[in-house]
PDB file of C-alpha atoms in Angstrom:
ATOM      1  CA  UNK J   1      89.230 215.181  69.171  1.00  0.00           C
ATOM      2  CA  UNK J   2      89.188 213.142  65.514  1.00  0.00           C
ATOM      3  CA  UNK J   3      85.288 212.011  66.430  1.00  0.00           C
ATOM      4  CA  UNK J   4      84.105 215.292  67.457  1.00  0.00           C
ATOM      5  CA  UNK J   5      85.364 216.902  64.382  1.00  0.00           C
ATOM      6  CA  UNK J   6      84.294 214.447  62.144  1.00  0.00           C
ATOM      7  CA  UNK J   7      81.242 214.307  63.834  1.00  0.00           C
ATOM      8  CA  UNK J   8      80.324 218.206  63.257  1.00  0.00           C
ATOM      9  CA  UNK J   9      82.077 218.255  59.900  1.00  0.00           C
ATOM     10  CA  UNK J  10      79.741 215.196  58.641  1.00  0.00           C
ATOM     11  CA  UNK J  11      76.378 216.842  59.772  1.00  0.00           C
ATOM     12  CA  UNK J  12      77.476 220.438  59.010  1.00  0.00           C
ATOM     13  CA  UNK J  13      76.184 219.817  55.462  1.00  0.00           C
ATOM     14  CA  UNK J  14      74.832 223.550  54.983  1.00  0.00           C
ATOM     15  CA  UNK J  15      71.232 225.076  55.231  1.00  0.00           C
ATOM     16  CA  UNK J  16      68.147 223.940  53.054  1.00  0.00           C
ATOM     17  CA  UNK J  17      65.619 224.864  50.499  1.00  0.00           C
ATOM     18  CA  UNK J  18      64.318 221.816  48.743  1.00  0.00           C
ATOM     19  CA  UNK J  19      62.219 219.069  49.508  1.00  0.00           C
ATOM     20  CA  UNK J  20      62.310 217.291  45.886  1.00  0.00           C
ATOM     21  CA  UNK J  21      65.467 216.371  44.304  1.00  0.00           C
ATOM     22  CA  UNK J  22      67.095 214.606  41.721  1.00  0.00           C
ATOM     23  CA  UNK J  23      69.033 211.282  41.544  1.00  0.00           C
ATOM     24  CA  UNK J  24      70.459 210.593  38.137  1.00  0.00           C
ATOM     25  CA  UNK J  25      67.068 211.813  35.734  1.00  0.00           C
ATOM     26  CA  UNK J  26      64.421 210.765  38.585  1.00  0.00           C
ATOM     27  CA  UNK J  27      62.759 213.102  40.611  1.00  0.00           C
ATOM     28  CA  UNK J  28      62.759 211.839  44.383  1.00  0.00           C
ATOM     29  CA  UNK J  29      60.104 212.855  47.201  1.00  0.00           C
ATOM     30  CA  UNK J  30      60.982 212.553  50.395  1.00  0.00           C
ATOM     31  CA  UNK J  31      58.844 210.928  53.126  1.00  0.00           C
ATOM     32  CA  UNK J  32      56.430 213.809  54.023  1.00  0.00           C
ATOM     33  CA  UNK J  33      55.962 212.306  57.754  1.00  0.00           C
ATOM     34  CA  UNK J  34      59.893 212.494  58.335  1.00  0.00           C
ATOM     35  CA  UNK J  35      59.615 216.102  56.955  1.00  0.00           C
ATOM     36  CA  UNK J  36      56.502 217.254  58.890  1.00  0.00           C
ATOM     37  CA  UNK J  37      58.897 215.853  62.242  1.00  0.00           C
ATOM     38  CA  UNK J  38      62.116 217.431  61.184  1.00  0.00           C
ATOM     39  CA  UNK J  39      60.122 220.725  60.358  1.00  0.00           C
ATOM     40  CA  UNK J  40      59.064 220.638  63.683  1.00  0.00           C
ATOM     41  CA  UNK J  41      62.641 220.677  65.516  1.00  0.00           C
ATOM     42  CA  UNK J  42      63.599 223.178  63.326  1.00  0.00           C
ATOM     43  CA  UNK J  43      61.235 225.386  63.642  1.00  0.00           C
ATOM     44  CA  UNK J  44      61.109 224.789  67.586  1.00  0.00           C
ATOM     45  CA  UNK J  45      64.885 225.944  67.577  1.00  0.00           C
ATOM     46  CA  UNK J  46      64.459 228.565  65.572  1.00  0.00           C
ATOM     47  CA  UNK J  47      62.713 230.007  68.661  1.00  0.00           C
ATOM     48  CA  UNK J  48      65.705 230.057  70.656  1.00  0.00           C
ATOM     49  CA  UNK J  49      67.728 233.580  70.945  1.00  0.00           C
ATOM     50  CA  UNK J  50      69.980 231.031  73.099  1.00  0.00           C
ATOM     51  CA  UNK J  51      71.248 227.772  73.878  1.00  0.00           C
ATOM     52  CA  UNK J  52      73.457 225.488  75.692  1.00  0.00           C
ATOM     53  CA  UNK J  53      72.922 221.536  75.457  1.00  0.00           C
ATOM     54  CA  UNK J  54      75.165 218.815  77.152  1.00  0.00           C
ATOM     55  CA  UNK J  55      75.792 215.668  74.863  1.00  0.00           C
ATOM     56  CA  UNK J  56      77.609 213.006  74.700  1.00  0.00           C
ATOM     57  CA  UNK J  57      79.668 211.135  72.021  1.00  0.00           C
ATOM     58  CA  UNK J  58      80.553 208.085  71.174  1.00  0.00           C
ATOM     59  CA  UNK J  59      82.792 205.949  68.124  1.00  0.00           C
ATOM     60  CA  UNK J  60      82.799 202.488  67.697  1.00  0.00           C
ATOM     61  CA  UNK J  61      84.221 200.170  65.206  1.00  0.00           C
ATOM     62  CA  UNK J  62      82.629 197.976  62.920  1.00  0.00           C
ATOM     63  CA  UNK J  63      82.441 195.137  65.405  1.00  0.00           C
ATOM     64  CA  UNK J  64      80.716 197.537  67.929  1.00  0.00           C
ATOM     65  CA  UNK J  65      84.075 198.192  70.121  1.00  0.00           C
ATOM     66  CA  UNK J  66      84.000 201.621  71.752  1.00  0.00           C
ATOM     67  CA  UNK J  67      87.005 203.176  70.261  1.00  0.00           C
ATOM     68  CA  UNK J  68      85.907 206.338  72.313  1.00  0.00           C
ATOM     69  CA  UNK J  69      83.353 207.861  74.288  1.00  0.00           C
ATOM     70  CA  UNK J  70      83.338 211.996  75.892  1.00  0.00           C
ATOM     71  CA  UNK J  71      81.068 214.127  77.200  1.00  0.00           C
ATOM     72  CA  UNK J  72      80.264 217.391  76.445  1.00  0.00           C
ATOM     73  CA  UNK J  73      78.442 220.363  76.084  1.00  0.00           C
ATOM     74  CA  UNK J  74      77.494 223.336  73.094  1.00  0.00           C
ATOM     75  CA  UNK J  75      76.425 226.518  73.424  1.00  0.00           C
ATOM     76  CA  UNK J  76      74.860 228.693  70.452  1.00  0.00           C
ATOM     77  CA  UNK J  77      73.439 232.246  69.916  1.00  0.00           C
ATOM     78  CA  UNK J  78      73.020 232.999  66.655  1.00  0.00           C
ATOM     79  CA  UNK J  79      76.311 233.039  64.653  1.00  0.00           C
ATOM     80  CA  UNK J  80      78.259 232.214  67.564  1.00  0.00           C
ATOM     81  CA  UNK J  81      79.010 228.364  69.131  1.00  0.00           C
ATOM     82  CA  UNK J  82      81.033 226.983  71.217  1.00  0.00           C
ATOM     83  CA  UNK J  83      81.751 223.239  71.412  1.00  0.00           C
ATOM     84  CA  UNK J  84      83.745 221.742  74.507  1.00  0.00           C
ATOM     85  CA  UNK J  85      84.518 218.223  75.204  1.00  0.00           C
ATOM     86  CA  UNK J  86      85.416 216.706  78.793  1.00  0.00           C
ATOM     87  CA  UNK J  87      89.490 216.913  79.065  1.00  0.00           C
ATOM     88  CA  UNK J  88      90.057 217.624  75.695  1.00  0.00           C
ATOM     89  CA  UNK J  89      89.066 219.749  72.256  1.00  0.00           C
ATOM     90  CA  UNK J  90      87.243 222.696  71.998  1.00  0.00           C
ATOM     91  CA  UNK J  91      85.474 224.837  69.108  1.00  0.00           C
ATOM     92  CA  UNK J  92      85.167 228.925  69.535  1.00  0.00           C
ATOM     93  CA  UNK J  93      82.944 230.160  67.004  1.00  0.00           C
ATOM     94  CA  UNK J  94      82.632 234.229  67.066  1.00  0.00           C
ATOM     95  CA  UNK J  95      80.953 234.499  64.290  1.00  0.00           C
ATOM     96  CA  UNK J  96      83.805 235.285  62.134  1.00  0.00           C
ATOM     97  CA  UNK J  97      86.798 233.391  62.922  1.00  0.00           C
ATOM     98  CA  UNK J  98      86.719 229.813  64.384  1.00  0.00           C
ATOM     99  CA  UNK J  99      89.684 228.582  67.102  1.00  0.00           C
ATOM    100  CA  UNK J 100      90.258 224.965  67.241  1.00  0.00           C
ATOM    101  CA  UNK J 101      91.859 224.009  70.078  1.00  0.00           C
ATOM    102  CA  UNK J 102      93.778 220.490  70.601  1.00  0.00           C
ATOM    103  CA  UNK J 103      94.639 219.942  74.228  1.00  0.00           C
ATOM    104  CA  UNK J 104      96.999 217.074  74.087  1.00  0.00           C
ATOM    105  CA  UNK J 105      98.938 219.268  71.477  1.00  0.00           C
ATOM    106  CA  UNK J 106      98.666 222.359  73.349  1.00  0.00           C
ATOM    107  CA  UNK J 107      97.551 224.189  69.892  1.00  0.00           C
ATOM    108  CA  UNK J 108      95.011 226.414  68.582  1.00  0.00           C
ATOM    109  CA  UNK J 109      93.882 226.467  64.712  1.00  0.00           C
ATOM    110  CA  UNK J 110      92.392 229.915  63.365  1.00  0.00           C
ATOM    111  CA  UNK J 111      90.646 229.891  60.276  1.00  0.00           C
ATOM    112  CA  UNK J 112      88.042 232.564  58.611  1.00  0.00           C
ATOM    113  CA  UNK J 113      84.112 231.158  59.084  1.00  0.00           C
ATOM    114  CA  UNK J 114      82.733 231.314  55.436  1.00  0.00           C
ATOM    115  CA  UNK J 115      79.047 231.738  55.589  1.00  0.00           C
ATOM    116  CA  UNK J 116      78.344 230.813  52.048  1.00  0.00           C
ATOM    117  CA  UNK J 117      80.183 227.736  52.207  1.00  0.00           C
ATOM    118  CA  UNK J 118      78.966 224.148  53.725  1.00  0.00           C
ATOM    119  CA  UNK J 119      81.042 225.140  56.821  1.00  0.00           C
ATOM    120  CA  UNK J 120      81.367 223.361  59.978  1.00  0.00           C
ATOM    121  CA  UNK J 121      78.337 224.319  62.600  1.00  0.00           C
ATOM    122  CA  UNK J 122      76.292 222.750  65.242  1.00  0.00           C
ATOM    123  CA  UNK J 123      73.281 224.786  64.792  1.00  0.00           C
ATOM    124  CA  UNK J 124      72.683 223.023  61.623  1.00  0.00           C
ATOM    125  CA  UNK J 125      72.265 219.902  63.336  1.00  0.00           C
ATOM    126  CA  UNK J 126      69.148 221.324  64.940  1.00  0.00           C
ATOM    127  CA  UNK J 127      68.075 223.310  62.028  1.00  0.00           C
ATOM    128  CA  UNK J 128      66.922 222.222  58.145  1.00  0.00           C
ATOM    129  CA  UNK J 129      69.799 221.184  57.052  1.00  0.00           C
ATOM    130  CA  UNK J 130      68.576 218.010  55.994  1.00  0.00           C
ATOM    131  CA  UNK J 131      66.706 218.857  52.569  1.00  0.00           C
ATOM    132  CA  UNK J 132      69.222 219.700  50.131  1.00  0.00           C
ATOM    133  CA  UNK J 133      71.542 217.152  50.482  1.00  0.00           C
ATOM    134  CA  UNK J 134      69.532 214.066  52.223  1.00  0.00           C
ATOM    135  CA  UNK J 135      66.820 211.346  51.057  1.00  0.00           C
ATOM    136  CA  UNK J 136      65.087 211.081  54.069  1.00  0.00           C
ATOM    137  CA  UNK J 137      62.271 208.822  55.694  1.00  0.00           C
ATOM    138  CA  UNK J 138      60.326 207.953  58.362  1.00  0.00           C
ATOM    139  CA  UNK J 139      61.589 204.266  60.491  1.00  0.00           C
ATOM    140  CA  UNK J 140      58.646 204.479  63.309  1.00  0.00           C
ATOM    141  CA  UNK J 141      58.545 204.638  66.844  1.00  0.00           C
ATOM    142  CA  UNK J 142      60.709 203.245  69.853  1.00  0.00           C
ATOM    143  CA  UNK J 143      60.728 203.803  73.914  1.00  0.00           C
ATOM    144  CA  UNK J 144      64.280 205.292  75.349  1.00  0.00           C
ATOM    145  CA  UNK J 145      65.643 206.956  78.753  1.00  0.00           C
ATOM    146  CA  UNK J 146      61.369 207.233  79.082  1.00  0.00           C
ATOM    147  CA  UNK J 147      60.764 209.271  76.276  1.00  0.00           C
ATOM    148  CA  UNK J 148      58.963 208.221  72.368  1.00  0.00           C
ATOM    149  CA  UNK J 149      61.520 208.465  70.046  1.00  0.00           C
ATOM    150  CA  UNK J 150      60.345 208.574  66.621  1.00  0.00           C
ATOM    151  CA  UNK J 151      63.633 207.458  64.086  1.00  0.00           C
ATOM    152  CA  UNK J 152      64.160 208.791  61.130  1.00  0.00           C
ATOM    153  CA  UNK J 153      66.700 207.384  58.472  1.00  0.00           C
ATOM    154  CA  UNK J 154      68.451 209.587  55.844  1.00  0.00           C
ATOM    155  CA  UNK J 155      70.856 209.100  52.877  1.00  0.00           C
ATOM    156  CA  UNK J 156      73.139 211.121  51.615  1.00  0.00           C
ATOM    157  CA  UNK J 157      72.452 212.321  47.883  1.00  0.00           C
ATOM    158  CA  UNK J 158      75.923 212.649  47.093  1.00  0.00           C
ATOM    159  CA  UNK J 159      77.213 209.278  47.107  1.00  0.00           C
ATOM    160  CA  UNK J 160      80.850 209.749  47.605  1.00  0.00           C
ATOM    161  CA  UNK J 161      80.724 210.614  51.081  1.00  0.00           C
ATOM    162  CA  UNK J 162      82.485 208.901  53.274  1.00  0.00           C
ATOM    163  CA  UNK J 163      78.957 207.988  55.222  1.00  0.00           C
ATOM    164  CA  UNK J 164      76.096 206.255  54.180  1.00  0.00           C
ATOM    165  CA  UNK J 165      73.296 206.627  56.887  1.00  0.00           C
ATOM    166  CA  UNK J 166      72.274 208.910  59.396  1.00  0.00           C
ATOM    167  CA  UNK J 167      70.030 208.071  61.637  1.00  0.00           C
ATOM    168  CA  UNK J 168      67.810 210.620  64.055  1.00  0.00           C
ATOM    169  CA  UNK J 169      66.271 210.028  66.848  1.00  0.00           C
ATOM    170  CA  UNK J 170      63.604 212.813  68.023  1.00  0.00           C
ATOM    171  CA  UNK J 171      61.735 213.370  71.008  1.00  0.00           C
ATOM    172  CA  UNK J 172      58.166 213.456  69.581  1.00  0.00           C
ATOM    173  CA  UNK J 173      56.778 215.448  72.639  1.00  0.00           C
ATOM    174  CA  UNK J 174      59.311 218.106  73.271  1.00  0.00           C
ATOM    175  CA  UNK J 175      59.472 217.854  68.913  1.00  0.00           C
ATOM    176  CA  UNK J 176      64.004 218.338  69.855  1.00  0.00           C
ATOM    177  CA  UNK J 177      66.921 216.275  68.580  1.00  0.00           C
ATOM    178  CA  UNK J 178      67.164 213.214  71.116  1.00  0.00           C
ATOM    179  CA  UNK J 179      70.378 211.686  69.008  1.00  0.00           C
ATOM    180  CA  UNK J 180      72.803 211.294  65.682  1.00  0.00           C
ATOM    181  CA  UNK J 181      74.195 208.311  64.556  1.00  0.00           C
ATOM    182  CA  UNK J 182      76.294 208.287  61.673  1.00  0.00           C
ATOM    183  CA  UNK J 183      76.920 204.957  59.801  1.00  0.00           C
ATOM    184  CA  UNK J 184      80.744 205.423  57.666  1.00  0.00           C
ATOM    185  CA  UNK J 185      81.431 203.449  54.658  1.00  0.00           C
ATOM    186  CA  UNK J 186      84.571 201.724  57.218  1.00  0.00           C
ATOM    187  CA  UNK J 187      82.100 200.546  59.622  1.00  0.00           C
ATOM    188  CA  UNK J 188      82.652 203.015  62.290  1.00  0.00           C
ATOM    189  CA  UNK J 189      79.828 204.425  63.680  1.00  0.00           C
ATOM    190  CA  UNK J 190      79.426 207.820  65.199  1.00  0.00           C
ATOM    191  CA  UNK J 191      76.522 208.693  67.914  1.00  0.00           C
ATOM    192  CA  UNK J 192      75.620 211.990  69.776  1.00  0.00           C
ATOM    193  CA  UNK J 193      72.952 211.751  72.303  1.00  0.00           C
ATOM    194  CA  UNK J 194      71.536 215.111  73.850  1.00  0.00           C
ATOM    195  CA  UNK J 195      70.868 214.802  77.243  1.00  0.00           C
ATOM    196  CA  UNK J 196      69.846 218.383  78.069  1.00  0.00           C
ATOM    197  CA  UNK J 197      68.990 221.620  76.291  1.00  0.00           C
ATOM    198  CA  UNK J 198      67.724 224.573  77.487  1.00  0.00           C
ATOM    199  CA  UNK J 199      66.657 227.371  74.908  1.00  0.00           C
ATOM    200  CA  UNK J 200      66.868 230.016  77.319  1.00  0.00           C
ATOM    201  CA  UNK J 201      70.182 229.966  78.638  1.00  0.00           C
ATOM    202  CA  UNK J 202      71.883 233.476  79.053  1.00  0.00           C
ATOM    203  CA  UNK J 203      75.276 233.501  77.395  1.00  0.00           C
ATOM    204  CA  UNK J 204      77.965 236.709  77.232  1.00  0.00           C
ATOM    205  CA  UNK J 205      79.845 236.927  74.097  1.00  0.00           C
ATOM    206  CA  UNK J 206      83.285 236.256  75.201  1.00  0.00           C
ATOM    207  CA  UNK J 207      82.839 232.726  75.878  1.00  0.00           C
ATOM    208  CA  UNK J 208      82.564 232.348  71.894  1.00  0.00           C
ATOM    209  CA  UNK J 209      86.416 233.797  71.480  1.00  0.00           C
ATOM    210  CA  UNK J 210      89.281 231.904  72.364  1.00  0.00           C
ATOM    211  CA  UNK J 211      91.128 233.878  75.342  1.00  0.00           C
ATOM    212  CA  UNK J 212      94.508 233.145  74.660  1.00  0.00           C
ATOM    213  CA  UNK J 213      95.461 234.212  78.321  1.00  0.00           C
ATOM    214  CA  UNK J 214      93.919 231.275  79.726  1.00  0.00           C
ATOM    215  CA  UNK J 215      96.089 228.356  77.812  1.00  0.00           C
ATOM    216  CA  UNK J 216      99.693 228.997  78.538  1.00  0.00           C
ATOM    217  CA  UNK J 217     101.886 228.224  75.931  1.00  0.00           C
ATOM    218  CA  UNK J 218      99.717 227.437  73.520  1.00  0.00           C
ATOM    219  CA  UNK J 219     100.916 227.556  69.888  1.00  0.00           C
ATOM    220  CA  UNK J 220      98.962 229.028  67.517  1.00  0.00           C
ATOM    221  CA  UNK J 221      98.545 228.294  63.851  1.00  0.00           C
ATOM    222  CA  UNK J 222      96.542 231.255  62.041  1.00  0.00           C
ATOM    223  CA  UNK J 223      95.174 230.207  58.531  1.00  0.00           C
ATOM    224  CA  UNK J 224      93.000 233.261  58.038  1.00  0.00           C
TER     225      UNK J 224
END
């Protein structure tokens, strides 16, 4: 449940608009390659009306253990997501109001979805959301699962974070988001590997509300 949060929360960074920035007095370019490839997914999912993607996740510590490792799968249209993990959490997304639900607790969070804020959302990991708050370039190609990966490596701008790297991996046929990894400052490192999407999935609206019915006894805590 921690991982997936922090996993969403770290990459949920909020939408874009630059591709120069500023660290300390120096203006910084990024690598145009990485941003000609990241473009590219973007603009690919942008297409979508709809989507639903199976992942999976995994956190290890800084000597490589596997501290934990779930499967997975998301499903967007437009405002709306919903995350679900194997056995455990899951993320309703309306649009509105977000439920957070914690399985082994048997409790739901509410809180108010704030659009203007950097705000927790898995579209932005397949949308520009690296610009305005990454230094990004590109690391080159590698083989995987029988696809060309090309990697890309990005640093945060803001430097208290509690990550340092990201790393992308991106299928440079099908020009979508192979995998995440997220390198924190305690060694732990944080990977999400797509292993399907499909951009034309047809999804009714209620699955994006939590249905309250369907978890008995659940408590719920409202912050809205």
């Amino acid at each position: 449940m921690k991982s997936a949060l922090l996993f969403i929360s770290l990459i949920g960074v909020g939408l874009a608009g630059f591709s120069q920035k500023k660290v300390g007095d120096q203006p910084v370019t990024n690598d145009p390659a990485a941003k000609k490839v990241l473009d590219d997914v973007s603009a690919k999912f942008k297409t979508y009306k709809s989507v639903q993607a199976a992942f999976s996740l995994k956190n290890e510590d800084a000597k490589g253990k596997v501290l934990d490792n779930k499967k997975g799968t998301v499903s967007m249209k437009g405002s709306k997501y919903r995350v679900s993990l194997v056995g455990g959490a899951e993320i309703f997304c309306d649009g509105s109001n977000i439920w957070t639900y914690d399985k082994a607790a048997n409790e739901v969070t509410i809180t108010k979805l704030d659009p203007s804020a950097s705000s927790i959302s898995p579209q932005k990991l397949f949308t520009n959301f690296y610009d305005k708050d990454f230094l990004y370039k590109l690391n080159g190609e590698k083989k995987e699962a029988g696809k060309t990966l090309v990697e890309i490596e990005m640093t945060p701008v803001d430097k208290t974070k509690s990550f340092h790297k990201v790393f992308l991996l991106v299928d440079k046929n099908a020009r979508t988001l192979y995998s995440t990894r997220i390198l924190d400052k305690s060694g732990t490192k944080i990977s999400y590997t797509v292993s399907s999407l499909n951009g034309k999935a047809t999804l009714a609206d209620n699955i994006f509300v939590f249905d309250k019915s369907k978890y008995p006894g659940v408590e719920e805590v409202d912050l809205r």
